[in-house]
mmCIF file of C-alpha atoms and ligand atoms in Angstrom:
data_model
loop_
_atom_site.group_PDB
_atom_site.id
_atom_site.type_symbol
_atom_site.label_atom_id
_atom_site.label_comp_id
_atom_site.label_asym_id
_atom_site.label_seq_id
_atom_site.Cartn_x
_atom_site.Cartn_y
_atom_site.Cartn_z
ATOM 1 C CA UNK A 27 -5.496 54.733 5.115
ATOM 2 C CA UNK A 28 -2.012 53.875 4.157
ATOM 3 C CA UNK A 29 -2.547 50.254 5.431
ATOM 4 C CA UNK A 30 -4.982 49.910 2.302
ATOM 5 C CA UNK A 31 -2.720 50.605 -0.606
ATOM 6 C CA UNK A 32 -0.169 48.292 -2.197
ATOM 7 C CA UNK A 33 3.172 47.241 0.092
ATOM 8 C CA UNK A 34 5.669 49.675 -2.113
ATOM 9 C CA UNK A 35 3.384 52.473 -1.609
ATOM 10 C CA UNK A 36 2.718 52.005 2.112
ATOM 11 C CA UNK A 37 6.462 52.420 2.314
ATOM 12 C CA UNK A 38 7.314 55.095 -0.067
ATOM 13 C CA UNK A 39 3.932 56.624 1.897
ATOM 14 C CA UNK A 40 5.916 56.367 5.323
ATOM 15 C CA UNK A 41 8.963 57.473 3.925
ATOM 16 C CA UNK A 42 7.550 60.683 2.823
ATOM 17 C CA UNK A 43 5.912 61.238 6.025
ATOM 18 C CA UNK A 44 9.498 60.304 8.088
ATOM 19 C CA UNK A 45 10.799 63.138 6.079
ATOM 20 C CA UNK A 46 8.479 65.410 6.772
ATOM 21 C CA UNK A 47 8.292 65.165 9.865
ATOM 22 C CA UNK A 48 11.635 65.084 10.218
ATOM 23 C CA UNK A 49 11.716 68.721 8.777
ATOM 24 C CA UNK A 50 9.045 70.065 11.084
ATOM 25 C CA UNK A 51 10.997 68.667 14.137
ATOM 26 C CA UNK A 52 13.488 70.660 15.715
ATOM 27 C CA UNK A 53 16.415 68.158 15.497
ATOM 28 C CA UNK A 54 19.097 69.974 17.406
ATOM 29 C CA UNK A 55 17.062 69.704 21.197
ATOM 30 C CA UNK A 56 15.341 66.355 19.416
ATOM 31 C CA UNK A 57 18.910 65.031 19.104
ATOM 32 C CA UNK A 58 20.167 66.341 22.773
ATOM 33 C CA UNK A 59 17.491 64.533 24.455
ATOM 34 C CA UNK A 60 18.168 61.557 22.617
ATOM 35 C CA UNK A 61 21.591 61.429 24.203
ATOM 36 C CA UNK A 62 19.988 61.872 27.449
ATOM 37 C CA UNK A 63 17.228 59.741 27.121
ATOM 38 C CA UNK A 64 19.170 57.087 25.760
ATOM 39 C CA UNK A 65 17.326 56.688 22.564
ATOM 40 C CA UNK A 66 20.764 56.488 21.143
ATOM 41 C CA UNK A 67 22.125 52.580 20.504
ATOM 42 C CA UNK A 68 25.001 51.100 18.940
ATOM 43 C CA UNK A 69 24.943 47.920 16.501
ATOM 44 C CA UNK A 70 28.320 46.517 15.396
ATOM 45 C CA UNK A 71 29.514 44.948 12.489
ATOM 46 C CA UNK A 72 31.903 41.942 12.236
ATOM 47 C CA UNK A 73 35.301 42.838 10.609
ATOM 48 C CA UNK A 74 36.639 39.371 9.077
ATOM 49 C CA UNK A 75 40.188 38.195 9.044
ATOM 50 C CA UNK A 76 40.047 36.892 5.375
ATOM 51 C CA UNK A 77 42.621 34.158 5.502
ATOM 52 C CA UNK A 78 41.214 32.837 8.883
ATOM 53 C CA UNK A 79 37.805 33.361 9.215
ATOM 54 C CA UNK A 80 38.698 35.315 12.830
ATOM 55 C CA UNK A 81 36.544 38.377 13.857
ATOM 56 C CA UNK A 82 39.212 40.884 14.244
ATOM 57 C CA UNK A 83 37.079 43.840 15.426
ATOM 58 C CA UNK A 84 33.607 45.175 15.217
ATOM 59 C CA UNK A 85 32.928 48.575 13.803
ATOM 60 C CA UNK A 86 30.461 50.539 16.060
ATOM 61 C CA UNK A 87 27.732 51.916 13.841
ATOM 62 C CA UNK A 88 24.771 54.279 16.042
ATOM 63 C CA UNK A 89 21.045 54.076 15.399
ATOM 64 C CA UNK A 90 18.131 56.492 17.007
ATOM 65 C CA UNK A 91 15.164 54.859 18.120
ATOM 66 C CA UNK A 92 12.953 58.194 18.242
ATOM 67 C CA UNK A 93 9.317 57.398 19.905
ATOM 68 C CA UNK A 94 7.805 59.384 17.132
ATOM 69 C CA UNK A 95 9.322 58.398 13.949
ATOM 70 C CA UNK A 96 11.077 54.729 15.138
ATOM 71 C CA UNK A 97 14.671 53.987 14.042
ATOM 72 C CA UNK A 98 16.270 56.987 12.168
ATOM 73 C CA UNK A 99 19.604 55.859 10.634
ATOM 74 C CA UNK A 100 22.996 57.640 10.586
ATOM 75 C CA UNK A 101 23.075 58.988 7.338
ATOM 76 C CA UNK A 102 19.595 61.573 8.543
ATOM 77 C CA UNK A 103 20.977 62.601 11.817
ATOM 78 C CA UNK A 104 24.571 62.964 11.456
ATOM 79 C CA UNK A 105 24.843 65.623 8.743
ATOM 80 C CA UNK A 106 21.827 67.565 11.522
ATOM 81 C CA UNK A 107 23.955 66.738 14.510
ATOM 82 C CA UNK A 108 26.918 68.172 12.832
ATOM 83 C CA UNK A 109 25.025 71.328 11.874
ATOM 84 C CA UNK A 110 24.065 72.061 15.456
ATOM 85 C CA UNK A 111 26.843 70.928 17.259
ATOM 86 C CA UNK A 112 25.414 67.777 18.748
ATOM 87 C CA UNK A 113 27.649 65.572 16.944
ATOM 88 C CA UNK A 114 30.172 66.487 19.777
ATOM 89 C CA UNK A 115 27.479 65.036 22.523
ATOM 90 C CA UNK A 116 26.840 61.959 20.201
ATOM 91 C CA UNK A 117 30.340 61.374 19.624
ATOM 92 C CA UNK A 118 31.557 61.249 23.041
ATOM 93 C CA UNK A 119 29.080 58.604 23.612
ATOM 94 C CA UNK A 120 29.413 56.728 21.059
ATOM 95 C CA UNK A 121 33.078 56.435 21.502
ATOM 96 C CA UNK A 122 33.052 55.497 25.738
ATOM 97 C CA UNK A 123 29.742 53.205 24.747
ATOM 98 C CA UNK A 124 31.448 51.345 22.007
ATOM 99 C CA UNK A 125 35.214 51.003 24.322
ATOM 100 C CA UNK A 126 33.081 49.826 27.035
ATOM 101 C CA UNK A 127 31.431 46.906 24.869
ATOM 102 C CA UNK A 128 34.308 46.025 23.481
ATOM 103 C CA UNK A 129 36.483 46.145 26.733
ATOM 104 C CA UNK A 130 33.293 43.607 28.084
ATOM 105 C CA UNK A 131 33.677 41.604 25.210
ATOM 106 C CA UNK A 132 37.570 41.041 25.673
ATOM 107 C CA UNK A 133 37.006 40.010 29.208
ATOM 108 C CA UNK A 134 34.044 37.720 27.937
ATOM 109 C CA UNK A 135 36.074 36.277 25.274
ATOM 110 C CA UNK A 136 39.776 36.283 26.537
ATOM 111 C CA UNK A 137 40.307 37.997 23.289
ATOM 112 C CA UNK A 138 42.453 40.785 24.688
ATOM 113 C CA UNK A 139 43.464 41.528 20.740
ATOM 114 C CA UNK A 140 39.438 42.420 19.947
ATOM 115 C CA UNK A 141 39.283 45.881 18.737
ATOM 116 C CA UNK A 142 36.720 48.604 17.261
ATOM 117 C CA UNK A 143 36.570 50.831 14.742
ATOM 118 C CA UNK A 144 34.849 54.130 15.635
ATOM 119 C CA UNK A 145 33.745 56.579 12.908
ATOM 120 C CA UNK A 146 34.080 60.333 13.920
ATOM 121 C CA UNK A 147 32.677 63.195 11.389
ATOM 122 C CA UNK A 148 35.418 66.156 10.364
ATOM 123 C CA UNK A 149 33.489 68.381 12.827
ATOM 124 C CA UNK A 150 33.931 66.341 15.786
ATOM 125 C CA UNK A 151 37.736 65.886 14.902
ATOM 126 C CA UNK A 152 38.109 69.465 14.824
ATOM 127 C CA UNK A 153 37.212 70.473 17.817
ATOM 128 C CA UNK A 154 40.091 70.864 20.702
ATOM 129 C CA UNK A 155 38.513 68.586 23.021
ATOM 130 C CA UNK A 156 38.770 65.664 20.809
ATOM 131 C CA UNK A 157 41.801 64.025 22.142
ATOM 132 C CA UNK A 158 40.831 64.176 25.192
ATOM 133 C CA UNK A 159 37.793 62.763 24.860
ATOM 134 C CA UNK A 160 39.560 60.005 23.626
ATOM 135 C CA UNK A 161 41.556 59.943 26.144
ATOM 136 C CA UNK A 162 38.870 59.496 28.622
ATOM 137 C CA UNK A 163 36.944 57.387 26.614
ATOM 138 C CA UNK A 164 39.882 54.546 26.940
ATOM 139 C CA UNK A 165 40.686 55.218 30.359
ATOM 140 C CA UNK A 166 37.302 54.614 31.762
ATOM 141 C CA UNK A 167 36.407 51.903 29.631
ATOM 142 C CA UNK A 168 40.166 50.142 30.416
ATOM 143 C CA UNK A 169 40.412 49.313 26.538
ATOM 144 C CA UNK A 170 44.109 49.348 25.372
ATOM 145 C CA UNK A 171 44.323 52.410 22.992
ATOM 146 C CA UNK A 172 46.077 49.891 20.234
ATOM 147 C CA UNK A 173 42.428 48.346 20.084
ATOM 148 C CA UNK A 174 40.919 51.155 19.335
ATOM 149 C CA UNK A 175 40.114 52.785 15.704
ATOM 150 C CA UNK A 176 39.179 56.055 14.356
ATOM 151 C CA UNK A 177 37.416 55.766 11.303
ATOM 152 C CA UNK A 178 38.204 58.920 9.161
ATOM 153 C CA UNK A 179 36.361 59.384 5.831
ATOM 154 C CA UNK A 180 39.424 60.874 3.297
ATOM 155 C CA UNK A 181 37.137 64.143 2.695
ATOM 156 C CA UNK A 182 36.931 65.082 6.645
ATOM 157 C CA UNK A 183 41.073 64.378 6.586
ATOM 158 C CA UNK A 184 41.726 66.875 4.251
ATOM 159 C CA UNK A 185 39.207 69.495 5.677
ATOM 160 C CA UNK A 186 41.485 71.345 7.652
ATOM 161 C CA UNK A 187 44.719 69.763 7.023
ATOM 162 C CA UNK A 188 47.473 70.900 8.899
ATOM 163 C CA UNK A 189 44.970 70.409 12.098
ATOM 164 C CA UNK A 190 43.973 67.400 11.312
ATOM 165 C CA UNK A 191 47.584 65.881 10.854
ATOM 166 C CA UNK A 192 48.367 67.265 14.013
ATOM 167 C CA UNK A 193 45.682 65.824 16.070
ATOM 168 C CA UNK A 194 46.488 62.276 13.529
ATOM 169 C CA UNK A 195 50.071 62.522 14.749
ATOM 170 C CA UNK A 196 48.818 62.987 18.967
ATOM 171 C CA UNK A 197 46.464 60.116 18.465
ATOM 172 C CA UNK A 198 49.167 57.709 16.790
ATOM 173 C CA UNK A 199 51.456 58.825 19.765
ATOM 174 C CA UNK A 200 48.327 57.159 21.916
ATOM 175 C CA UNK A 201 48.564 54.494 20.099
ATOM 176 C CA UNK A 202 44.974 54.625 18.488
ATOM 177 C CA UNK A 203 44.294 53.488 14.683
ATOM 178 C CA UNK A 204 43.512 55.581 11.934
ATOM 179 C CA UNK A 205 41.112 54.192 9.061
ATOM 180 C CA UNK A 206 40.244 55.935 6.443
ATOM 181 C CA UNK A 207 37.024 55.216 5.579
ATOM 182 C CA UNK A 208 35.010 55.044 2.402
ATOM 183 C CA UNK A 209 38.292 55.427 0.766
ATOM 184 C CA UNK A 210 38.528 55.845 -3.233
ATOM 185 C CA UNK A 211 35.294 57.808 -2.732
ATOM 186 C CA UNK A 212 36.795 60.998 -2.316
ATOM 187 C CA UNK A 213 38.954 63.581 -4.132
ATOM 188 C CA UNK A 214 41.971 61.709 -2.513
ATOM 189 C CA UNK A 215 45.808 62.662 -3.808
ATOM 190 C CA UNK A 216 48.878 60.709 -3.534
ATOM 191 C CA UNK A 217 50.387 63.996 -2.410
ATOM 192 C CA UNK A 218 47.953 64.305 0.510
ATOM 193 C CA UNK A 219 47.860 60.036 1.523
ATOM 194 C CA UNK A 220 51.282 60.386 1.691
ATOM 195 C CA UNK A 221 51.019 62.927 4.635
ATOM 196 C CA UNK A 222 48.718 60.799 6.848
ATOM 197 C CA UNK A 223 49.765 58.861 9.354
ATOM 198 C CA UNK A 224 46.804 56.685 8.674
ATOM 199 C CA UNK A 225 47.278 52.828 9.855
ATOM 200 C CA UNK A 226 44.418 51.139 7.616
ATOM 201 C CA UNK A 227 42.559 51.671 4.284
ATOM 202 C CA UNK A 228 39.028 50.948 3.941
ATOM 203 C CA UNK A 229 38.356 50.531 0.529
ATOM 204 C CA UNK A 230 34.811 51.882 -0.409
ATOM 205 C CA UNK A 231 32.041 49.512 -1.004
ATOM 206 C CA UNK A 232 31.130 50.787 -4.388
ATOM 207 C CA UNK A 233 34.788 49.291 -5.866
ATOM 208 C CA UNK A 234 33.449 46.072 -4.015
ATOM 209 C CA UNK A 235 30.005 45.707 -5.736
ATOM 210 C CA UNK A 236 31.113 44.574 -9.166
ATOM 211 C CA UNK A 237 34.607 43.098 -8.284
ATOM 212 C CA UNK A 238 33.948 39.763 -9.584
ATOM 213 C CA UNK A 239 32.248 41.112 -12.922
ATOM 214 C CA UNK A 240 34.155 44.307 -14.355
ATOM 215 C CA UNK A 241 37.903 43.997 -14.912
ATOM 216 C CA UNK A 242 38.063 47.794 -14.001
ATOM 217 C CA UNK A 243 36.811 47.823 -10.581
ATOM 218 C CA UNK A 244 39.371 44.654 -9.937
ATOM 219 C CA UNK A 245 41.876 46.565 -11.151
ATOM 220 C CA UNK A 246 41.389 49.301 -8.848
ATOM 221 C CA UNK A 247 40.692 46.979 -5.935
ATOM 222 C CA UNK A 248 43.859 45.449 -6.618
ATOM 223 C CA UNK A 249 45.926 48.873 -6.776
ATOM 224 C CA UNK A 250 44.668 49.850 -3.559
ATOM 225 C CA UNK A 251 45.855 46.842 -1.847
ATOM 226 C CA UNK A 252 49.004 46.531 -3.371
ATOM 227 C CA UNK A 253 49.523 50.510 -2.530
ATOM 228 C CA UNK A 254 48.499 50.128 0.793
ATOM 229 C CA UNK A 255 51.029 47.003 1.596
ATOM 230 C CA UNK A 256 53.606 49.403 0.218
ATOM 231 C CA UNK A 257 52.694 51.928 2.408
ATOM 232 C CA UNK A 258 52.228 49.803 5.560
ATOM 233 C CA UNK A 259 48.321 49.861 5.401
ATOM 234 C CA UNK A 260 46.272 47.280 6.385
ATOM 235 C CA UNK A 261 42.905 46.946 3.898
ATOM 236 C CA UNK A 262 39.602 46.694 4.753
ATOM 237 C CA UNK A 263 37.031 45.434 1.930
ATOM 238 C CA UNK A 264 33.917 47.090 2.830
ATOM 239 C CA UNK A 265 29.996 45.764 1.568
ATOM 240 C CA UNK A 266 30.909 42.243 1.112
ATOM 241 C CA UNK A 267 27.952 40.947 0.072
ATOM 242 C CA UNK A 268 28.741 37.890 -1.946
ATOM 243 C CA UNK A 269 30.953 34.637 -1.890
ATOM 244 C CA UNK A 270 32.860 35.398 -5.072
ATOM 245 C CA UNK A 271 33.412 39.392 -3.806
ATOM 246 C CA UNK A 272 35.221 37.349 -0.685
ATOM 247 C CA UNK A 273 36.993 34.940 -2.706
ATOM 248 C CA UNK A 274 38.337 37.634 -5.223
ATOM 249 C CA UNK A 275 39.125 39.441 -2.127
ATOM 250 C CA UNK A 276 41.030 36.844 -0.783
ATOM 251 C CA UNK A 277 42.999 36.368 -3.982
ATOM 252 C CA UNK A 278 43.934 39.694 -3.890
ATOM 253 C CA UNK A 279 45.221 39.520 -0.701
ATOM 254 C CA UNK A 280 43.209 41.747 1.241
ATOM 255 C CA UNK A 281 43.358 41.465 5.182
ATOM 256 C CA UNK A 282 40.090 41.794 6.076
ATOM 257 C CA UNK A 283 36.438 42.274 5.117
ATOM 258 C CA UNK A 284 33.431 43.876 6.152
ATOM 259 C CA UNK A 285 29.697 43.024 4.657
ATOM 260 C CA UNK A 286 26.068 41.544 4.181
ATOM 261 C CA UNK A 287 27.809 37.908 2.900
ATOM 262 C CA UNK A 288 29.569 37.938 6.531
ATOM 263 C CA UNK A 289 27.093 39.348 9.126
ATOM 264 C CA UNK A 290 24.912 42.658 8.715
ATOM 265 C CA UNK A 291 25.489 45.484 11.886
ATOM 266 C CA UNK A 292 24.656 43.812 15.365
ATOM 267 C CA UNK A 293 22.920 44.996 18.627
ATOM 268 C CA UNK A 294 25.672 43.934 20.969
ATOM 269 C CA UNK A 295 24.260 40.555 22.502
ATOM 270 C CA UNK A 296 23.349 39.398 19.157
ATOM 271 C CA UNK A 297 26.913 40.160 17.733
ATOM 272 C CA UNK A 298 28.623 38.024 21.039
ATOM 273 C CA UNK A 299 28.798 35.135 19.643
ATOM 274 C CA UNK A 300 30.509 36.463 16.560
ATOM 275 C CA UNK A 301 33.400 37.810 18.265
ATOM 276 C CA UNK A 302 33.697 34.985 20.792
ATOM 277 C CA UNK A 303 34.334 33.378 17.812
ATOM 278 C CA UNK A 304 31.603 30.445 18.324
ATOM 279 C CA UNK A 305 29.854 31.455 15.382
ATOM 280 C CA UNK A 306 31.155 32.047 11.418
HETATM 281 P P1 LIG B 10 30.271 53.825 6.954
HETATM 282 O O1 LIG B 10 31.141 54.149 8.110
HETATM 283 O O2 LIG B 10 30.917 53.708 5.633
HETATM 284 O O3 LIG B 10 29.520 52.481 7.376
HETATM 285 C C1 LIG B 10 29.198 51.445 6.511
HETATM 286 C C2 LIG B 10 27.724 51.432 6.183
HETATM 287 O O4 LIG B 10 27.453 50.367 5.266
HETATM 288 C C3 LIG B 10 26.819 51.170 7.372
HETATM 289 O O5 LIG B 10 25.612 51.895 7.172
HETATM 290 C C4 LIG B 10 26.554 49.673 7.287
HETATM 291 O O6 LIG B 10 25.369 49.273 7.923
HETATM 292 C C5 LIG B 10 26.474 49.493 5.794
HETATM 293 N N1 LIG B 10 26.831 48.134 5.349
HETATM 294 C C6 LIG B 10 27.558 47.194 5.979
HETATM 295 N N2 LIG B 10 27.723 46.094 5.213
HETATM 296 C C7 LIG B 10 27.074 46.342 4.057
HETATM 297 C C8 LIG B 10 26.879 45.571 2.855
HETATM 298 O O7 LIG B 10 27.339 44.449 2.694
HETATM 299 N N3 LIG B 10 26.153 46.183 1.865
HETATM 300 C C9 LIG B 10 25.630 47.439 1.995
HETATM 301 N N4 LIG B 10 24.921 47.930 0.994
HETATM 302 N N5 LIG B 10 25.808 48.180 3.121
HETATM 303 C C10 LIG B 10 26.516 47.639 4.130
HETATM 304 P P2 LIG B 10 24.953 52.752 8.364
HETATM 305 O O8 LIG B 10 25.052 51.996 9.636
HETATM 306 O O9 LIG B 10 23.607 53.191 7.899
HETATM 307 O O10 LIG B 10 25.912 54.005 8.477
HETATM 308 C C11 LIG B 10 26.001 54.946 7.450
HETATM 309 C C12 LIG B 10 27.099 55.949 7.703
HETATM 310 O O11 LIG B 10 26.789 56.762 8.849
HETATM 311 C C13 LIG B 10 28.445 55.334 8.035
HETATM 312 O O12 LIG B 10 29.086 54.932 6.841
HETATM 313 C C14 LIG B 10 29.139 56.457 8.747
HETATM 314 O O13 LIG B 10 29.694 57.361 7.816
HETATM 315 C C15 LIG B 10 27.983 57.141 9.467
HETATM 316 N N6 LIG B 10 27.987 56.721 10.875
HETATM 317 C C16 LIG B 10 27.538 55.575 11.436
HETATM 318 N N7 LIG B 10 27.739 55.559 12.769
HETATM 319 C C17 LIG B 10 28.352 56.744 13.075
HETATM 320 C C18 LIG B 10 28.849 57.331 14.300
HETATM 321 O O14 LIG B 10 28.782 56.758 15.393
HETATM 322 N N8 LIG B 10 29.418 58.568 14.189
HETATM 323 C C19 LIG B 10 29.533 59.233 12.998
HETATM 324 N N9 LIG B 10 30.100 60.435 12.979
HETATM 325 N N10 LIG B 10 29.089 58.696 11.841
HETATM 326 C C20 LIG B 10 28.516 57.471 11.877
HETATM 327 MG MG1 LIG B 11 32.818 53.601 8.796
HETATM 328 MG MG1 LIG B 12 32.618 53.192 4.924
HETATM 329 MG MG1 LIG B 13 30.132 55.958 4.565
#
């Protein structure tokens, strides 16, 4: 039936019915046997040296292929994961399947340098077996812990705060990044960016969208990097989608970008030739 009616309708038809079912499903033993079942895969996204062209690092991003309902993206299963607890399951995965790739990769490539940016939700960075997870995560896979980064978002840093500094501090004394992601997005204070030991700003992709175009947004953009060089921050543009976005970017002297106008998220052999650095 839904194959009959116009193309916007089929989809806003299917999207209703993803979301239903959704609902009616239970997600929490859903989502466990995805982990098990390996219905759980990780694309990665190209992050750009902006001066060179280089790929620098990938950032892992995870997709669910469920039989039922296909490809479910993060933003319907995390906040659901989180709920039940399965974000701990999901996380540890995610983190020793995207060091493993990118350990491959660096023996592939030579690149010893390559790194990967990791997100982790507030609830999985609360819980006491984090670190170690880490930990593990870097010793099986053989990845250097300086090539490895945690991607924060600034709301799940300040949940928690004297916790989360502390297990900042123990994963800085590993040597592992800290990004914060999204960032501008949130309720962030000087007082409270001050305290973390962050290593890299990732400057939300809404600032990004109308760079080239509004004088505020530039004005912002070009705040954050200056305040991040003073603070010993590396920036991160994220949702490049255009030329002039990268060229304005570059002007401001941003380190690195992220987006659409550079290469979309990867499944890993499609995103090879990226970081070997035989494609641009
Ligand atoms: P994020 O970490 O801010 O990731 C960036 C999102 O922007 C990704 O969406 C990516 O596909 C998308 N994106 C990249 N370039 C562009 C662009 O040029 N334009 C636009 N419009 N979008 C772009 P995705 O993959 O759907 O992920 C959504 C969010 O889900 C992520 O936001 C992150 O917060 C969360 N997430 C993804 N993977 C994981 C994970 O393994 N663990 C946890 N805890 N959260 C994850
Ligand atoms: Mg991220
Ligand atoms: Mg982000
Ligand atoms: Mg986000």
């Amino acid at each position: 039936r839904a194959k009959k009616v116009g193309g916007n309708r089929v989809e806003r038809y299917s999207a209703q019915m993803n979301e239903e079912a959704l609902h009616r499903l239970e997600m929490d033993s859903h989502l466990r046997k995805a982990v098990e079942e390996n219905e759980l895969f990780l694309c990665y996204q190209p992050i750009v040296d902006i001066h060179t062209g280089a790929v620098k690092a990938t950032e892992a991003l995870v997709r669910w292929r469920h039989p039922k309902l296909g490809l479910v993206r993060p933003d319907e299963f995390i906040p659901l994961a989180e709920e039940t607890g399965v974000i701990h399951e999901i996380g540890r995965w995610v983190l020793r399947t995207a060091c493993l790739q990118t350990k491959r990769w660096q023996k592939m490539t030579g690149n010893d340098d390559l790194a990967v940016f990791v997100n982790v939700s507030a609830v999985q960075f609360q819980h006491e077996r984090f670190v170690g997870d880490v930990k593990q995560a870097l010793r099986q896979s053989q990845l250097p812990p300086s090539c490895l980064h945690l991607e924060l978002t600034e709301h799940s840093m300040l949940r928690h705060l004297p916790s989360t500094l502390r297990t900042m501090d123990e994963l800085r004394r590993l040597g592992v990044g800290i990004a914060v992601d999204d960032f501008g997005s949130g309720y962030s204070s000087f007082h409270y960016l001050k305290q973390l030991p962050a290593t890299i700003l990732k400057i939300d992709r809404a600032f990004i969208e109308h760079l080239h175009t509004n004088a505020s947004d530039e004005a912002i953009v070009k705040a954050m990097i200056t305040m991040g060089r003073g603070l010993g921050l590396e920036t991160i543009a994220e949702g490049v989608e255009t030329v002039e976005q990268l060229d304005r970017l570059r002007d401001l002297q941003c380190t690195y970008a992220q987006g659409y106008a550079l290469c979309p998220p990867l499944m890993a052999e499609e995103a090879t030739p990226y970081v070997a650095g035989v494609r641009k």
